[in-house]
Short mmCIF file of C-alpha atoms and ligand atoms in Angstrom, two decimals:
data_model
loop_
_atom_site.label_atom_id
_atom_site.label_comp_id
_atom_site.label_asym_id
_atom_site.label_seq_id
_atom_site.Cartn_x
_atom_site.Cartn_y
_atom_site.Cartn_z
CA UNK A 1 127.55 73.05 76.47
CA UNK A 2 129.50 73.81 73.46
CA UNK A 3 132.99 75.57 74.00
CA UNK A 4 132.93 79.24 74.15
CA UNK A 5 129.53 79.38 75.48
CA UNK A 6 129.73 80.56 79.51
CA UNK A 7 126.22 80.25 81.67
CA UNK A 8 124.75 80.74 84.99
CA UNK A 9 121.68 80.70 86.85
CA UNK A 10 120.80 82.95 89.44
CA UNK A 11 117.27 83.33 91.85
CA UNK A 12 115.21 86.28 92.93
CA UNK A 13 114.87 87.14 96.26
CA UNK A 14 112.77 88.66 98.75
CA UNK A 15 113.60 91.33 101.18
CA UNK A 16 112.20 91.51 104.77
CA UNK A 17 113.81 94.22 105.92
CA UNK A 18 113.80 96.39 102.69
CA UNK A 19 116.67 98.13 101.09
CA UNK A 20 115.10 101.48 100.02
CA UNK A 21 116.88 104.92 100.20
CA UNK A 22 120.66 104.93 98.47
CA UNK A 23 123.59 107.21 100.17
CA UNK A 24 125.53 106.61 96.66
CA UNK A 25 123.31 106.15 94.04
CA UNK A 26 126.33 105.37 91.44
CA UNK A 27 127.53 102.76 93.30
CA UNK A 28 124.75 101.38 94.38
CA UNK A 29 125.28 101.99 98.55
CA UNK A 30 121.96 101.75 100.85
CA UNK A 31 121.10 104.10 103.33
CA UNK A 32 120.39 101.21 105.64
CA UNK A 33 121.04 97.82 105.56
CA UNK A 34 118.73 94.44 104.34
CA UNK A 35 118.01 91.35 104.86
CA UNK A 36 116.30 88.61 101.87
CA UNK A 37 115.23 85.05 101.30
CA UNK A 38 116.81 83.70 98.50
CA UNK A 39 114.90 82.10 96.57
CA UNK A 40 115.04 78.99 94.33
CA UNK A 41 112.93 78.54 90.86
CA UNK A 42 111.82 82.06 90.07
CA UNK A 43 115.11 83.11 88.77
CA UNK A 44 117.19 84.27 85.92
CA UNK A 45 119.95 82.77 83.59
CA UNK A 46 122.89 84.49 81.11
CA UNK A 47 124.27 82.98 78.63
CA UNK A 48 127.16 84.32 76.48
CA UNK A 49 128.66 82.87 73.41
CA UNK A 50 132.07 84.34 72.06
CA UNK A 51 131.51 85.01 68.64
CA UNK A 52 134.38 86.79 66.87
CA UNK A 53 136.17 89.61 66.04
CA UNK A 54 134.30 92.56 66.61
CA UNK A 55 135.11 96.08 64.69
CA UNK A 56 136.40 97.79 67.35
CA UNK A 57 138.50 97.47 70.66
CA UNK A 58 135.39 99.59 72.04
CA UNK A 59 133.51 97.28 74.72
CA UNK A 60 130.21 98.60 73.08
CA UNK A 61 130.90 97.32 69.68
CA UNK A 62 132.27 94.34 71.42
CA UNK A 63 128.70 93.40 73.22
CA UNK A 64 125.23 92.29 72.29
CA UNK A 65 122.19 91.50 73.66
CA UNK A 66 119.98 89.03 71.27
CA UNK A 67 116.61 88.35 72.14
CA UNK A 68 116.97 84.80 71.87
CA UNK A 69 116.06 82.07 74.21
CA UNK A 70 119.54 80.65 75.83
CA UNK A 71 120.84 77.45 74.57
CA UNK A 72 121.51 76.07 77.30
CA UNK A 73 118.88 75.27 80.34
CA UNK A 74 116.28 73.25 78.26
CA UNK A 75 114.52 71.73 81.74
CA UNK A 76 113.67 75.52 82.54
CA UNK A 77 110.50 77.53 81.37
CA UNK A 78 112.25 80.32 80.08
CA UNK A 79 110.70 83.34 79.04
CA UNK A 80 113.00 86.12 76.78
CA UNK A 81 112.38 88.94 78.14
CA UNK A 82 111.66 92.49 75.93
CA UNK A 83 115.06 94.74 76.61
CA UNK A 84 114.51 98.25 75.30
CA UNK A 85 117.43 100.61 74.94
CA UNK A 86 118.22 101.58 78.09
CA UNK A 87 117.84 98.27 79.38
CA UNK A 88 120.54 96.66 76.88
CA UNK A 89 122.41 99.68 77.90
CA UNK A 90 123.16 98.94 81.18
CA UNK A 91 123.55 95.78 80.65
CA UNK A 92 126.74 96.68 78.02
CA UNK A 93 127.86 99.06 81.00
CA UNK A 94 127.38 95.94 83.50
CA UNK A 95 129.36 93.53 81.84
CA UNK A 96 132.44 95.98 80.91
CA UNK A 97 132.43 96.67 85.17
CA UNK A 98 132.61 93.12 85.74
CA UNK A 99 135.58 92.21 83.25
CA UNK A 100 137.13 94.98 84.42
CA UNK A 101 136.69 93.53 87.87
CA UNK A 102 138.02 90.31 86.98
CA UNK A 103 141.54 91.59 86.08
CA UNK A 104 141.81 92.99 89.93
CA UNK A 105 140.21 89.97 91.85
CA UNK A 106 140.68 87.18 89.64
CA UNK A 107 144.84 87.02 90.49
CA UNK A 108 143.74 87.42 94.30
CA UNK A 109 142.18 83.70 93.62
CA UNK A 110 144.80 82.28 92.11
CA UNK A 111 142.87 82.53 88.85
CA UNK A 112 144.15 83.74 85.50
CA UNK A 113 142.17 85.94 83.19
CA UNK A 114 141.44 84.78 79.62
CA UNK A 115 142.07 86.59 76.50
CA UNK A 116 138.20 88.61 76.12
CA UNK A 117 139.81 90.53 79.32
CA UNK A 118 142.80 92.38 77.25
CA UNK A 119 142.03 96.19 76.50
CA UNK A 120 142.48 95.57 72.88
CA UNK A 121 140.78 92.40 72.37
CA UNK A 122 138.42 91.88 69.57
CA UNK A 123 136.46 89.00 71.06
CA UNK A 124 132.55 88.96 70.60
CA UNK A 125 130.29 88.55 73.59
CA UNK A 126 127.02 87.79 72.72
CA UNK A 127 124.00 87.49 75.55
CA UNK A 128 121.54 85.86 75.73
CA UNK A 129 119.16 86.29 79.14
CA UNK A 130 115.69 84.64 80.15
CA UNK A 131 113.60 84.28 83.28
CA UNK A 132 111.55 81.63 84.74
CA UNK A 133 109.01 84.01 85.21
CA UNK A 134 106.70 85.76 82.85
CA UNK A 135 107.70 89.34 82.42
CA UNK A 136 104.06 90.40 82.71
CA UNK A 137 104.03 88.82 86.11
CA UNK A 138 104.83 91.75 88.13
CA UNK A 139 107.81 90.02 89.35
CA UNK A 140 111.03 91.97 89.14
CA UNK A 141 113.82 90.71 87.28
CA UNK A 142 116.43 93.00 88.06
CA UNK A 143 118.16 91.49 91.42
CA UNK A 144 117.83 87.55 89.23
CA UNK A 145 119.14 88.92 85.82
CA UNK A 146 121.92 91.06 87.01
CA UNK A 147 123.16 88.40 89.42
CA UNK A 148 123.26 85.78 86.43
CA UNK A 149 124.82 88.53 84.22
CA UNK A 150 127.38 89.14 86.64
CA UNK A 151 128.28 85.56 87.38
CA UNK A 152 128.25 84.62 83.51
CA UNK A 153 130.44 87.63 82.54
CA UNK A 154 133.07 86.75 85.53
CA UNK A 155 133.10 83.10 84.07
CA UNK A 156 133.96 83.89 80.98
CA UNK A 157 136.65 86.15 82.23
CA UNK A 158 138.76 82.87 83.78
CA UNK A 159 140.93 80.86 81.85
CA UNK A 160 140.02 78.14 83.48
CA UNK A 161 136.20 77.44 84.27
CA UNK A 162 136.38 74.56 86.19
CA UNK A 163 138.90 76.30 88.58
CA UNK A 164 136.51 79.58 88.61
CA UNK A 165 133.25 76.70 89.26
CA UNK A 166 135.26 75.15 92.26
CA UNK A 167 136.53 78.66 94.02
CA UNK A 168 132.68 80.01 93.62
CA UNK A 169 131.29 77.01 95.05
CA UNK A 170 133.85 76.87 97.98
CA UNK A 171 134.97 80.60 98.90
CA UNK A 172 132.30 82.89 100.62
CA UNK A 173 135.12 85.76 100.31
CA UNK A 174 135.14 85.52 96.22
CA UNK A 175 131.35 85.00 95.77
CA UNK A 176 131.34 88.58 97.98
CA UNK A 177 133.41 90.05 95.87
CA UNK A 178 131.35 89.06 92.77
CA UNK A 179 128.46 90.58 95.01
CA UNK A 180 129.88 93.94 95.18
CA UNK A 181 130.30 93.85 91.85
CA UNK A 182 126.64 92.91 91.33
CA UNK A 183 125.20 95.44 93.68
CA UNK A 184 126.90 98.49 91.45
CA UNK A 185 124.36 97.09 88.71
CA UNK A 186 121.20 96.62 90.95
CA UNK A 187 121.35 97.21 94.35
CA UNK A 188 119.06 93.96 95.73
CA UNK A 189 120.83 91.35 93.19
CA UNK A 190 124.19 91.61 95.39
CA UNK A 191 121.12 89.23 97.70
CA UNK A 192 120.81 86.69 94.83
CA UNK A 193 124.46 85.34 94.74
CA UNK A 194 123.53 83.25 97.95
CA UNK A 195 121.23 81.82 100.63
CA UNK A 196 118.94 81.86 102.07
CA UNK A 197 119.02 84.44 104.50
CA UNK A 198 121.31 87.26 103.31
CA UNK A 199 122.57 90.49 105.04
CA UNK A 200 123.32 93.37 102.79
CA UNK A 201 124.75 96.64 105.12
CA UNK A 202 127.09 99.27 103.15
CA UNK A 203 129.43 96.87 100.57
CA UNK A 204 129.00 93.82 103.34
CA UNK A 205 126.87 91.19 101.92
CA UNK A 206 126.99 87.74 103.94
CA UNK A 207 124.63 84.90 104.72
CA UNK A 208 123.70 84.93 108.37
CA UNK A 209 123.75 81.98 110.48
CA UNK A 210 119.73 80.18 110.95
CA UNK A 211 117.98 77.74 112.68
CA UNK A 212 114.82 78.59 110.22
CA UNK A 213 113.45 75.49 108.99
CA UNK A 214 112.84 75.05 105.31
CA UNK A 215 110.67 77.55 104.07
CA UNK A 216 108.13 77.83 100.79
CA UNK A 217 107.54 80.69 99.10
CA UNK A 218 104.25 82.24 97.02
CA UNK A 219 103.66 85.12 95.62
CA UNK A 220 99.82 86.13 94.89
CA UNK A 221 99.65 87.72 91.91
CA UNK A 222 97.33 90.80 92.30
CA UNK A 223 98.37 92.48 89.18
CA UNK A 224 100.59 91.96 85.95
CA UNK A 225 100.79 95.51 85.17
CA UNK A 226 104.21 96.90 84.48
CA UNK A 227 105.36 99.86 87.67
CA UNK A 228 104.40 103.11 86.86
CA UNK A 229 107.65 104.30 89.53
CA UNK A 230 110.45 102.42 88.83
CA UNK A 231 112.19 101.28 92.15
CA UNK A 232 115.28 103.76 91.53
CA UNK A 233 112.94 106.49 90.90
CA UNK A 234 111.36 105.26 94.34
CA UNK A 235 115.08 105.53 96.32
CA UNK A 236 114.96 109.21 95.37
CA UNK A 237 111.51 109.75 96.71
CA UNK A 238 111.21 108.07 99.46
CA UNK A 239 113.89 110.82 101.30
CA UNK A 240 111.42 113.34 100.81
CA UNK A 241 108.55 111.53 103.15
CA UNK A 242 108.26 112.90 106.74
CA UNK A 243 108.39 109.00 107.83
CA UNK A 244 111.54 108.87 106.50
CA UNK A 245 112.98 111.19 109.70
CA UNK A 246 115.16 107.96 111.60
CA UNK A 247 114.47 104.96 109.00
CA UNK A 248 118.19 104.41 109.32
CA UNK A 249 118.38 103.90 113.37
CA UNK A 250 115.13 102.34 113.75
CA UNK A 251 116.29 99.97 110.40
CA UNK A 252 119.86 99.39 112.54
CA UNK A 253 117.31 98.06 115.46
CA UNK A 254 115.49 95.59 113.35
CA UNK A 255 118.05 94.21 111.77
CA UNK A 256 119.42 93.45 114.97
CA UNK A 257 116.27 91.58 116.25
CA UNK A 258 116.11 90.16 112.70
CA UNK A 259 119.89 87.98 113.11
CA UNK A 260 118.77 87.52 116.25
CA UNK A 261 115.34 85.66 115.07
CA UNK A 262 116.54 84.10 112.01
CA UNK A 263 119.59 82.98 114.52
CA UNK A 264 117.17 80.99 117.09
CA UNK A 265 114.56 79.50 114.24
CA UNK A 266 111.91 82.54 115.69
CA UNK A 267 109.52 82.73 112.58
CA UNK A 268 107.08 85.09 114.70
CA UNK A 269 109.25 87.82 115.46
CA UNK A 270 110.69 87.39 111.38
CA UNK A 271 107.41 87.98 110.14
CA UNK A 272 106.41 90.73 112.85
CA UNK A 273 109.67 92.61 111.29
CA UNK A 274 108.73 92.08 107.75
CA UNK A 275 105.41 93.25 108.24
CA UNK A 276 106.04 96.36 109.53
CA UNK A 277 108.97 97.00 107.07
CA UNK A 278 106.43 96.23 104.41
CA UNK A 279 104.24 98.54 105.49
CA UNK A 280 106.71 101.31 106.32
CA UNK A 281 108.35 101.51 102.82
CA UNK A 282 105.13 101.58 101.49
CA UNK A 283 104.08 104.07 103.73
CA UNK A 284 107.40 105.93 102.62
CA UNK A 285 106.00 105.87 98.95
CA UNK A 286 102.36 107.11 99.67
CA UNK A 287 103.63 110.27 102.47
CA UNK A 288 106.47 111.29 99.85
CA UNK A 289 106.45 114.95 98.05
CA UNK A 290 105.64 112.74 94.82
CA UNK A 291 103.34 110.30 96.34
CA UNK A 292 102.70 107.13 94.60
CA UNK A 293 101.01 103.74 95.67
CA UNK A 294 101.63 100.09 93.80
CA UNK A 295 98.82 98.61 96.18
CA UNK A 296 96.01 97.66 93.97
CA UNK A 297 92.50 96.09 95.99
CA UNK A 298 93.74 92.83 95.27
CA UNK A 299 96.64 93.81 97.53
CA UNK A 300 94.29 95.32 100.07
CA UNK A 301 92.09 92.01 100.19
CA UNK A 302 95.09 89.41 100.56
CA UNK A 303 96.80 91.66 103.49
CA UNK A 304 93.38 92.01 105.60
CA UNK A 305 92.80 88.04 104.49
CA UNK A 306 96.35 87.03 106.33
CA UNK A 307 96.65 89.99 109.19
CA UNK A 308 94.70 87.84 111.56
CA UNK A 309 97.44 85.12 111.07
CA UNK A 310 100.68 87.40 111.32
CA UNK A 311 98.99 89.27 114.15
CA UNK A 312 98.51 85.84 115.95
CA UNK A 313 94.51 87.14 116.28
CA UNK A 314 93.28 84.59 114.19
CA UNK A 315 90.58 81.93 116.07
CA UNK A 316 93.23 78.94 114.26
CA UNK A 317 95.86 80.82 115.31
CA UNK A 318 98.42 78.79 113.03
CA UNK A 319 101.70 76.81 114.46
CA UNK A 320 103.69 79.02 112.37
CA UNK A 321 103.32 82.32 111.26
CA UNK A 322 103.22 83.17 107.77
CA UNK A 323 105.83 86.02 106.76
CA UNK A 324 104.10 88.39 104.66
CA UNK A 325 105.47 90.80 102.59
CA UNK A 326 105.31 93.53 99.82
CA UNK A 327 107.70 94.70 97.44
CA UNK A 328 107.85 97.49 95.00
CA UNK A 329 104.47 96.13 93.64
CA UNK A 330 101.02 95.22 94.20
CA UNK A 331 101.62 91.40 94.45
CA UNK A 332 101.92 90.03 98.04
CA UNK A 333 104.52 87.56 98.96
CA UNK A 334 103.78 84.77 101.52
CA UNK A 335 106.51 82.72 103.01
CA UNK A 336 105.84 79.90 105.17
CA UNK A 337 107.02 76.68 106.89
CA UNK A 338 107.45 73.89 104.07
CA UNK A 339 105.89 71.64 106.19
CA UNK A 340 102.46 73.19 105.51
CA UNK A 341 102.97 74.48 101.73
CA UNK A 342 100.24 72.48 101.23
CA UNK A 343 97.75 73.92 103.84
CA UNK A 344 98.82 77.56 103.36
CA UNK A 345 98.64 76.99 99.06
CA UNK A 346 94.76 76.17 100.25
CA UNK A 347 94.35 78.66 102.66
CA UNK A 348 95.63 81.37 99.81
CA UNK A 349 93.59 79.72 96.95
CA UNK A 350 90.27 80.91 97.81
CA UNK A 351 91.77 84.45 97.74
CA UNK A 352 90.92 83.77 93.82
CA UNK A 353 94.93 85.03 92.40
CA UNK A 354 97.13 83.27 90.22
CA UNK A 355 99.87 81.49 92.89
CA UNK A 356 103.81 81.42 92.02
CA UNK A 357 105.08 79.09 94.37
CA UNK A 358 108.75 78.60 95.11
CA UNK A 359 111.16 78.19 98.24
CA UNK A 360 114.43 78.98 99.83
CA UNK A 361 117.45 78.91 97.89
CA UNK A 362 121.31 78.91 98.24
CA UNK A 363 121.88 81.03 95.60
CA UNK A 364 123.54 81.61 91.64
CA UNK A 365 125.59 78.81 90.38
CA UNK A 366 127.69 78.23 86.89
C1 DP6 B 401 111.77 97.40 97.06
O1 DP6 B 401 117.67 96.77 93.72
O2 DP6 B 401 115.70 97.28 92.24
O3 DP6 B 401 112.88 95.55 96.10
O4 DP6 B 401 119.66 99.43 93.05
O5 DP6 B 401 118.16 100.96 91.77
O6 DP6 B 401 118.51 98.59 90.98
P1 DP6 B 401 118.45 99.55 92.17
O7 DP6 B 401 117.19 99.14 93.05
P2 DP6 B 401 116.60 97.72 93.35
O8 DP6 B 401 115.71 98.04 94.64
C2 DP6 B 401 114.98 97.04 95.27
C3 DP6 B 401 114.07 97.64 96.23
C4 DP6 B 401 113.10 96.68 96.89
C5 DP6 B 401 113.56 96.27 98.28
C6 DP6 B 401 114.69 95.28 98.37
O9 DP6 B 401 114.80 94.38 97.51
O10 DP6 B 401 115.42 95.34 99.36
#
């Protein structure tokens, strides 16, 4: 990588107990709290070159977004994705947050912040972002590409990178830090920045202890269309649904069960939780004053296809449960023991959608 030039790579994830109602919807702070999978190939980078003086002190004249595929990370099939206005604009706001950020936590580290950080430098920061996934495949981008933005940005903040690389890869109190910082972009992304199984309650984000084993991840892909409701759009409604009357205490109650689960390797009672949080946000979304619905038949046809497995009513009842879940979309993700990818990927073929297929991750590195 040539100097000046400041990367990172950061997955998606998938929530099983959904974060989806915000008590502060500036800074980002859940009305309850969530648990994910990280995941591992269906992810983001950010790249940013420094490229010279710019013609103000002003951080907006001092960023830009280019629609150009990243230098770096040649092995990955990147896709560019299409930024329009508002989408370049919070990235601009993003990255000024996290410099910001780095001249209060960086000196906490032991680190020392590098010249781009000074209020009245002139220094260039040009970005470059991409996905592994197609933007047409339904898949959001926005807990991936703000955790790579985040991460990138704070790297370029350090003087020294290999010092930054070494504290991020050994101190679970910095990479939280960076996670709060994350979180005040998109909520979910403050999820992406480790693994696999990640806790998100108030500004607390931490991995929790597992005795899961491995796990593989699809996604079916029902539909490619773009959402109609954007997921902060869906925050706001969601309050206004009679099933939203206790979400927070009966959410508290999962998410004990859920540590408890993930904690003893129980992948029955994980995927009993999921499903009903899946159901029960999306419920949220179809009983709200606005009501909307992302399920397409596609979605319908792969839910009633696996119910008989996570429902343990199936005549093969399997040796491990599949953990099935929805997000804000129609596609239906499917997350299984590694040891029978291979049996489940048949299983879901016949189904007749296009298959991501992925697994557990640890999380964004530089
Ligand atoms: C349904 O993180 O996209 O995926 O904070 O407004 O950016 P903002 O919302 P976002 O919400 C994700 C909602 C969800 C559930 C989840 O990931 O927990």
């Amino acid at each position: 990588m040539p100097q000046g030039v400041f990367s990172a790579r950061a997955p998606s994830n998938i929530a099983l107990i959904k974060y989806m109602g915000k008590k502060d919807g500036v800074m980002n702070l859940p009305e309850n709290g969530s648990i994910s999978m990280t995941l591992n190939s269906l992810c983001s980078v950010a790249e940013i070159s420094l490229s010279g003086p710019a013609n103000s002190i002003a951080f907006s004249d001092r960023v830009r977004w280019v629609s150009t595929r990243p230098q770096g990370f040649q092995e990955l099939p990147l896709e560019v994705p299409v930024l329009d206005d508002r989408g370049v604009f919070k990235l601009v706001r993003h990255a000024e947050k996290v410099v910001k950020a780095a001249r209060e936590i960086f000196p906490r580290f032991g680190l020392q912040c590098a010249e781009i950080t000074s209020p009245d430098s002139r220094e260039m920061l040009v970005f470059r972002t991409a996905n592994t996934f197609p933007q047409a495949s339904g898949i959001a981008s926005s807990a991936s590409s703000f955790a790579a933005i985040t991460l990138a940005t704070a790297l370029s903040c350090a003087r020294d990178q290999s010092l930054f690389e070494r504290i991020w890869s050994q101190d679970s109190v910095f990479r939280e830090q960076w996670a709060r910082i994350s979180r005040q972009g998109s909520g979910s992304s403050c999820r992406s920045l480790n693994g696999p199984w990640v806790m998100w309650e108030d500004e607390r984000v931490q991995v929790l202890p597992s005795q899961m084993p491995p796990m593989a991840h699809f996604v079916l892909l029902v539909s490619d269309q773009q959402k109609k409701v954007s997921s902060s759009e869906a925050h706001a409604r969601v309050k206004t649904s009679p099933l939203w009357e206790n979400r927070p205490e009966r959410v508290a109650q999962r998410l004990i069960q859920m540590k408890q689960a993930l904690s003893e390797g129980d992948v029955r009672t994980v995927a009993r939780i999921a499903w009903e949080e899946s159901w029960e946000m999306h419920s949220l979304f179809h009983t709200c004053s606005e009501p909307f619905s992302y399920w397409e038949p596609g979605s319908m046809k792969v839910l009633q296809a696996l119910d008989p497995w996570v429902n343990g009513t199936h005549r093969e009842t399997p040796i491990v449960t599949p953990i099935v879940t929805m997000d804000a979309g129609p596609n239906v993700h499917v997350i299984v023991d590694a040891t029978q990818r291979e049996l489940w990927f048949d299983r879901l073929s016949p189904l007749g959608f296009k298959i991501l297929s992925d697994r557990q991750g640890t999380g964004a590195i530089v």
